[in-house]
Coordinates of N, CA and C in Angstrom, one line a residue:
X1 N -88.8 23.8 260.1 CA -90.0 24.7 260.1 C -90.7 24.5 261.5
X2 N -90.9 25.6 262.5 CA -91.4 25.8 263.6 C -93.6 25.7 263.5
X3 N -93.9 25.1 264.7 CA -95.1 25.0 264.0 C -95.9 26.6 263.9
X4 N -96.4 26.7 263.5 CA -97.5 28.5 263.2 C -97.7 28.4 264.2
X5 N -97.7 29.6 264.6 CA -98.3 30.2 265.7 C -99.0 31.7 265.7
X6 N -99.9 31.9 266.0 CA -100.5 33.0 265.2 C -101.8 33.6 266.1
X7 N -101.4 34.3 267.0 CA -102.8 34.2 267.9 C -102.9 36.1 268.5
X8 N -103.7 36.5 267.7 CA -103.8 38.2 268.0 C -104.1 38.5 269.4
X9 N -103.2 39.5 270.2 CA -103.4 40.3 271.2 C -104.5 41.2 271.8
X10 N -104.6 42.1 270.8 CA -105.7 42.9 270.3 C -106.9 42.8 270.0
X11 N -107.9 42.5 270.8 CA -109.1 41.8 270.4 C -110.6 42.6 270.7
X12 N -110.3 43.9 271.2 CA -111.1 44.6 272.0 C -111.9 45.8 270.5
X13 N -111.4 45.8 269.5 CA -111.8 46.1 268.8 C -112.8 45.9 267.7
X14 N -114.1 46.4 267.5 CA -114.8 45.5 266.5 C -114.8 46.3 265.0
X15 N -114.2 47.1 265.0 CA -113.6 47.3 263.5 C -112.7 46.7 263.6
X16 N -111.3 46.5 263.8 CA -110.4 45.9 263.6 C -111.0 44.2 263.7
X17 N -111.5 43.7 264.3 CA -111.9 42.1 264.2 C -112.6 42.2 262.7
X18 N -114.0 42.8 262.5 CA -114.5 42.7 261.1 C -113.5 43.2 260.1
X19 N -111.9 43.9 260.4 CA -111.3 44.1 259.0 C -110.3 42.6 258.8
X20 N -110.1 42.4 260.1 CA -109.7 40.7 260.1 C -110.0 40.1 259.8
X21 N -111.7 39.4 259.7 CA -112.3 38.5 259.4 C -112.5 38.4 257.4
X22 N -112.3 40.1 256.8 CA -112.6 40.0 256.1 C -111.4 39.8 255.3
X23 N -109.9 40.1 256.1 CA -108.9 39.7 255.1 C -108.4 37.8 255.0
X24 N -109.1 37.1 256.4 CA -109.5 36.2 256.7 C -110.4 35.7 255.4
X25 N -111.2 36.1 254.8 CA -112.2 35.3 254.1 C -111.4 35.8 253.0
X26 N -111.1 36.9 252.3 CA -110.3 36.6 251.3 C -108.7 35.8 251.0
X27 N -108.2 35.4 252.4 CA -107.3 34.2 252.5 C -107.5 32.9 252.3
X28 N -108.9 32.4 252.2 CA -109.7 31.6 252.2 C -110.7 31.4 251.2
X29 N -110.9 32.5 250.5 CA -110.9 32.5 248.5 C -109.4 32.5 248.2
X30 N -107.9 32.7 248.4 CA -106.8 32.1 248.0 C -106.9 30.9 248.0
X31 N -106.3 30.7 249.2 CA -106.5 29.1 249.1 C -107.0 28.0 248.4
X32 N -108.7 28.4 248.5 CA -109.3 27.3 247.5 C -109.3 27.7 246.5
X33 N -109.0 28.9 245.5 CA -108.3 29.0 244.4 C -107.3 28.3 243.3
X34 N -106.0 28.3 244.7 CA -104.9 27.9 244.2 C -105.5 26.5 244.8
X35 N -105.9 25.6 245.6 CA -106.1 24.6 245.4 C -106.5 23.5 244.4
X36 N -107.5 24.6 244.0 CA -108.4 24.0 242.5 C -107.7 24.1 241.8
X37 N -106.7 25.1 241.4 CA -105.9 24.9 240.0 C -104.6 24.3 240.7
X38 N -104.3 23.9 241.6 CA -103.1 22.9 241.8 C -104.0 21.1 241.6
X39 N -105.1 21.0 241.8 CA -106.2 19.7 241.4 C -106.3 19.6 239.9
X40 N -106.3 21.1 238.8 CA -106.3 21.0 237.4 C -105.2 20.6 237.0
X41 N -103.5 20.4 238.2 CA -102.6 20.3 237.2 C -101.5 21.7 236.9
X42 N -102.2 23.0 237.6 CA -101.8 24.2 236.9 C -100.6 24.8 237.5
X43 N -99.8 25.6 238.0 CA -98.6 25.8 238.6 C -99.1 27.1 239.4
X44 N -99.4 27.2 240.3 CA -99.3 28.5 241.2 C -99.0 29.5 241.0
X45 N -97.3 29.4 241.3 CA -96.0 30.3 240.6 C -97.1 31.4 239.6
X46 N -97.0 30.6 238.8 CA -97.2 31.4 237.2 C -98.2 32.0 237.3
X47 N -99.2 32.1 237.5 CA -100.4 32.8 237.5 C -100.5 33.8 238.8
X48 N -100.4 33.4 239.6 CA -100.5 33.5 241.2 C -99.6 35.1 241.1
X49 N -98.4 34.5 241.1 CA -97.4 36.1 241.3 C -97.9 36.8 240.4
X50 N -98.0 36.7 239.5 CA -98.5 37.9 238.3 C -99.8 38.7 238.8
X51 N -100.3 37.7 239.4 CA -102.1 38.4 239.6 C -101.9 39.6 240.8
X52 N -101.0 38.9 241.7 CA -100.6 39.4 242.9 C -100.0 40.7 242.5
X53 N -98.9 40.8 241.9 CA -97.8 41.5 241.7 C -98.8 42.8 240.8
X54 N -99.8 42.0 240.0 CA -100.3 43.6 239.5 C -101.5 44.0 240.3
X55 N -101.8 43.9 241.5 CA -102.5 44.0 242.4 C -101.7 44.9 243.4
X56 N -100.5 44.4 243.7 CA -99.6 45.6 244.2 C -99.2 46.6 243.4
X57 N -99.2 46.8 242.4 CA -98.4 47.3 241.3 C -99.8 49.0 241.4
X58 N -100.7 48.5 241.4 CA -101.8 49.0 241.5 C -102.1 49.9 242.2
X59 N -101.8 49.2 243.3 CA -101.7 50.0 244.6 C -100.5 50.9 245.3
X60 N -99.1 50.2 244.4 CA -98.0 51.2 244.6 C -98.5 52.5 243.4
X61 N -98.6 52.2 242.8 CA -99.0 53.5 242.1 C -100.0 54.2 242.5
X62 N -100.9 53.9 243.1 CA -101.9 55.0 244.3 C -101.0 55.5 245.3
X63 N -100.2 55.0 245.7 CA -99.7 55.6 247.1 C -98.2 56.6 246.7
X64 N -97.7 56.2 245.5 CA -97.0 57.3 244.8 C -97.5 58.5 244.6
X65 N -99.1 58.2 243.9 CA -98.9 59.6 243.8 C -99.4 60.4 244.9
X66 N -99.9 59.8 246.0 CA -100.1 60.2 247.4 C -99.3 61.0 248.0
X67 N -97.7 60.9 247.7 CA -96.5 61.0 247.7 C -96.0 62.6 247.2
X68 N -94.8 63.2 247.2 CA -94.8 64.4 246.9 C -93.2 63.7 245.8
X69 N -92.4 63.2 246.9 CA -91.2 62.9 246.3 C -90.8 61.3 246.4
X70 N -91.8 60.7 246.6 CA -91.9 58.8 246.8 C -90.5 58.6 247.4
X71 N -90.4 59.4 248.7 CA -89.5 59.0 249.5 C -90.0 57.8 250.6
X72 N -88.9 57.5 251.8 CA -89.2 56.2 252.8 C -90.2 57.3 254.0
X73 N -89.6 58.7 253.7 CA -90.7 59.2 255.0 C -91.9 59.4 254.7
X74 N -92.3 59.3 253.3 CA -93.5 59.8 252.9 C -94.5 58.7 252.9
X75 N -93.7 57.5 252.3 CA -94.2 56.0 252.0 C -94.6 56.0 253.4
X76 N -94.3 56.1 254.2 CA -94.2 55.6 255.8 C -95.4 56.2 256.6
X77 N -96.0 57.3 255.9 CA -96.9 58.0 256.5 C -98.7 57.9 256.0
X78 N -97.9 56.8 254.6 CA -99.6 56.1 254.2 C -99.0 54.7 254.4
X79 N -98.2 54.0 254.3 CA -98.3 52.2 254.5 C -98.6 52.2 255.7
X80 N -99.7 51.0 256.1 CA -99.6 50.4 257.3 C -100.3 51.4 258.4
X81 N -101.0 52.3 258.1 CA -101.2 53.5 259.0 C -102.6 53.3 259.6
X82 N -103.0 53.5 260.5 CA -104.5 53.7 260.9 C -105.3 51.9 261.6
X83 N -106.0 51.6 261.6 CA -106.7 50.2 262.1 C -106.2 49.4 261.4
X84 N -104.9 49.5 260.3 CA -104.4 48.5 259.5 C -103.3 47.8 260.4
X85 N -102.5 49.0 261.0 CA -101.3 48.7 261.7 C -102.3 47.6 263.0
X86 N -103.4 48.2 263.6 CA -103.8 47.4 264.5 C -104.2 46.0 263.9
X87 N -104.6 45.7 262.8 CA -105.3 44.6 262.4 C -103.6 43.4 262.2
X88 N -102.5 44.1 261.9 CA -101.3 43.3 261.8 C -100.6 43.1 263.2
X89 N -100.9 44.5 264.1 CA -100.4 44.3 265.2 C -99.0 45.1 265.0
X90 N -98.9 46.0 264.2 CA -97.4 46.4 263.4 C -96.8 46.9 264.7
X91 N -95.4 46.6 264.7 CA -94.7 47.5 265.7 C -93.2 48.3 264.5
X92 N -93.5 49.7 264.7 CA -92.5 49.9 263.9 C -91.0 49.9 264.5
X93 N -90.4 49.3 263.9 CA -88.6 48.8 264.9 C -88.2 50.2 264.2
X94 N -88.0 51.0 262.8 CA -87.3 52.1 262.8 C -87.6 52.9 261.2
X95 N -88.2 54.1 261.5 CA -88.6 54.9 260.2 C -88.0 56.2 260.0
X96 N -87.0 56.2 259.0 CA -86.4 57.4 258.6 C -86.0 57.1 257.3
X97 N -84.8 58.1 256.9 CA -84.9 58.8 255.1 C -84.0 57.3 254.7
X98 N -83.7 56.1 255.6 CA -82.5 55.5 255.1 C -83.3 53.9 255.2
X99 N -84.4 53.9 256.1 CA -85.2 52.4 256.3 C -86.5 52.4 256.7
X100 N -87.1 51.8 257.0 CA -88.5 51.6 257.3 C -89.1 50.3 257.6
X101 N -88.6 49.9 259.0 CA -88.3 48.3 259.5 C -89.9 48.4 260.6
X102 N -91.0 47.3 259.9 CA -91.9 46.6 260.5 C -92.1 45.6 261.1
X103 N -92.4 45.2 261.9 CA -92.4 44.0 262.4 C -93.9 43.7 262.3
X104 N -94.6 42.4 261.6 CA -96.0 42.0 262.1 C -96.1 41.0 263.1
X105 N -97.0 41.4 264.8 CA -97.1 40.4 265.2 C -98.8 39.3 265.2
X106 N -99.3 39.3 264.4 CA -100.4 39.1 263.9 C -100.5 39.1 262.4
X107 N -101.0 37.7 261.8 CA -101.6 38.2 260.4 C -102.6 37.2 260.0
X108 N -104.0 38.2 259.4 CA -105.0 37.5 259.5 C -105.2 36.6 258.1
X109 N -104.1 36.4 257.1 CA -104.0 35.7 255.9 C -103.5 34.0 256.3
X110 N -102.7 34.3 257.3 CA -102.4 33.2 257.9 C -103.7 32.8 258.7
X111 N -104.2 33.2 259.7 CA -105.2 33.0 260.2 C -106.4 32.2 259.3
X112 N -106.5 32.6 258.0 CA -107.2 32.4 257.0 C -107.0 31.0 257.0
X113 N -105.8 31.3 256.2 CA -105.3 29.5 255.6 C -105.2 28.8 256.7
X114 N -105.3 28.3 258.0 CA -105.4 27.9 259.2 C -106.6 27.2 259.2
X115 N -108.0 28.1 259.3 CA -108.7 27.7 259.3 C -109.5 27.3 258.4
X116 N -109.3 27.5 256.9 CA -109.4 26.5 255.8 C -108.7 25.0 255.8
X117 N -107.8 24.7 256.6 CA -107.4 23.8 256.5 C -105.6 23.3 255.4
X118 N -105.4 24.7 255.3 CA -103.9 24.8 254.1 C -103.3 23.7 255.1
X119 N -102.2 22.8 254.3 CA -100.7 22.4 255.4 C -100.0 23.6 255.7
X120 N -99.1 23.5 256.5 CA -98.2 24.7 256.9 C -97.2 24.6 255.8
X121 N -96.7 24.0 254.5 CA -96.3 24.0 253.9 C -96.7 25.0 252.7
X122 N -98.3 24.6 252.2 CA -98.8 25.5 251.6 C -99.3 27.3 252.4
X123 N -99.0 27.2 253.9 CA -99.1 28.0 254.0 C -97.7 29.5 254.1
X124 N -96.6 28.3 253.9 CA -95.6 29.3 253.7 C -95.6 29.8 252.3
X125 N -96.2 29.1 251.5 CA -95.6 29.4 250.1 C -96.9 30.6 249.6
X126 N -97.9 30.1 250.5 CA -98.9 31.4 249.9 C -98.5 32.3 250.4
X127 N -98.0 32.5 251.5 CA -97.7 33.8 252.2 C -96.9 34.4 251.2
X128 N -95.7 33.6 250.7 CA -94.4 34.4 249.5 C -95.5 35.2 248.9
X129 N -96.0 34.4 248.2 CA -97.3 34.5 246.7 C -97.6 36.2 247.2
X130 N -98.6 36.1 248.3 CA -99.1 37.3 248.9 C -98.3 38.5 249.1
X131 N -97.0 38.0 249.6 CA -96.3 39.1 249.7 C -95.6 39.9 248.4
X132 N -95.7 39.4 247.1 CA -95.9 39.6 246.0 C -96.6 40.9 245.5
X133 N -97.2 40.9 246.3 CA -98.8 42.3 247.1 C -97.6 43.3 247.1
X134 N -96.7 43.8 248.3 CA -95.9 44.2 248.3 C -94.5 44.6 248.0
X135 N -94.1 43.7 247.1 CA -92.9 43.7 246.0 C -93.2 44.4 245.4
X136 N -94.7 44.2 244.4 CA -95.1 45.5 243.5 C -95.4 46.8 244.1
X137 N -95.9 47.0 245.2 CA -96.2 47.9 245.8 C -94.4 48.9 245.7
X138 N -93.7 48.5 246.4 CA -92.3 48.5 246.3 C -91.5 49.2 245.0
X139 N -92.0 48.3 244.2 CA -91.2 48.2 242.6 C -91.6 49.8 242.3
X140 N -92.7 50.5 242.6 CA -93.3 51.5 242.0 C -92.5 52.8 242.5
X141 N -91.7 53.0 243.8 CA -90.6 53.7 244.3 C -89.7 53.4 244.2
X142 N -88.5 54.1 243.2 CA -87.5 54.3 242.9 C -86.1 54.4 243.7
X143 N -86.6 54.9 244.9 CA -86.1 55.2 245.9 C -85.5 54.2 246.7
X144 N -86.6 53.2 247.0 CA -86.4 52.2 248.0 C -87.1 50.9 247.5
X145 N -86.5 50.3 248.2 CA -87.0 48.3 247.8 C -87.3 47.5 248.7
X146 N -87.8 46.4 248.9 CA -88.5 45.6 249.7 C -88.3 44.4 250.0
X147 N -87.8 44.0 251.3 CA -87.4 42.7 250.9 C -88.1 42.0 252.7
X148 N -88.6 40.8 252.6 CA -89.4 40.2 253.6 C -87.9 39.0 254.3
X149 N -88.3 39.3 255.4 CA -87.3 38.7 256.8 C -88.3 37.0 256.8
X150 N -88.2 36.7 258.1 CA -88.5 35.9 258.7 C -90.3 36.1 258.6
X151 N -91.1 34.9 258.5 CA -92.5 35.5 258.7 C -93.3 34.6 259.9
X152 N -94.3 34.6 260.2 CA -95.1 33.6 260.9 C -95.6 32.9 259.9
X153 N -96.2 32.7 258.9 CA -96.0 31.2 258.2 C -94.7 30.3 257.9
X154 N -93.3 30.8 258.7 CA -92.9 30.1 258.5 C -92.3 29.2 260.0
X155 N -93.2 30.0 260.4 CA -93.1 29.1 261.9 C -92.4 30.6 263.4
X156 N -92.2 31.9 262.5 CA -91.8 32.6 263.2 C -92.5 33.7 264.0
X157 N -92.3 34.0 265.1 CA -93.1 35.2 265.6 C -94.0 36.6 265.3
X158 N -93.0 36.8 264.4 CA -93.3 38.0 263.7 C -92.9 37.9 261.9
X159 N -93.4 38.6 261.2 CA -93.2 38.6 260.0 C -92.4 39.9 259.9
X160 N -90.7 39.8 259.5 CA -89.9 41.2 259.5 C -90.6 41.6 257.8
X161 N -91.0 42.6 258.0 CA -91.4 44.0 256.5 C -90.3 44.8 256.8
X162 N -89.2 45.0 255.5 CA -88.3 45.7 255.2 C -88.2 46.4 254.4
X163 N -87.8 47.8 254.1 CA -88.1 48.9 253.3 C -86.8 49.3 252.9
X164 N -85.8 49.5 252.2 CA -84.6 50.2 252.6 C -84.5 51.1 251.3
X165 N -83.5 52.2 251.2 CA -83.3 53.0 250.4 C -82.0 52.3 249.9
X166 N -81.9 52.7 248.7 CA -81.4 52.1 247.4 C -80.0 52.7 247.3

């Protein structure tokens, strides 16, 4: 495991910094969440993905029906779109009817758990947890599925976000 590295580009913006800060401080209610119930004894896993997963689940089904045919061109024209992509730093590597390959170079979740103090251990595993966010998101189109590459909590550059059709 490579140490985090995690340091945004993009800094000239003060919407984008306050939507940072704020996904920053809810990485930072994770954390000491799952802290306190890893202190009770309680398993992460089990509560954690479920909460997450119907938190995406939630929101894949808003962006469906946003959708005409919950295809990868349509998905692709609400995920990630607008001061979101700036607050990840998204660069899109390739979007059409067959994939929908992101790259994050920036993430302010990580940034969170950093400055709360997570090990980089706990902060690879919350990242999974979180990205749980977008499995459900995923699960909700038929079409296509999701599967996460390499990330910066785990010591890497960019976090690969993968979309592909089915």
């Amino acid at each position: 495991m490579s140490k985090i590295v995690n340091n945004p580009t993009m800094n000239d913006s003060e919407v984008v910094n306050e939507m940072r800060s704020a996904i920053e401080h809810r990485a930072t209610w994770m954390y000491y969440l799952m802290d306190e119930a890893r202190k009770e004894g309680l398993d992460w896993d089990g509560f954690a993905r479920r909460a997450i997963t119907r938190c995406g689940c939630l929101h894949g089904a808003r962006y469906l029906k946003m959708t005409e045919n919950g295809t990868l061109p349509e998905f692709e024209q609400i995920f990630g779109v607008g001061n979101t992509a700036k607050v990840f730093e998204m660069e899109i590597l390739q979007a059409d009817a067959e994939k929908y390959y992101i790259d994050f170079h920036y993430c302010p979740l990580v940034a969170g758990w950093l400055k709360a103090g997570a090990s980089q251990e706990d902060i690879e595993h919350l990242c999974d947890i979180a990205m749980d966010g977008d499995r459900g998101v995923s699960s909700c189109f038929k079409d296509f599925g999701f599967t996460l590459g390499d990330t910066i909590a785990q010591g890497h550059p960019v976090c690969q976000i993968r979309f592909d059709k089915k």
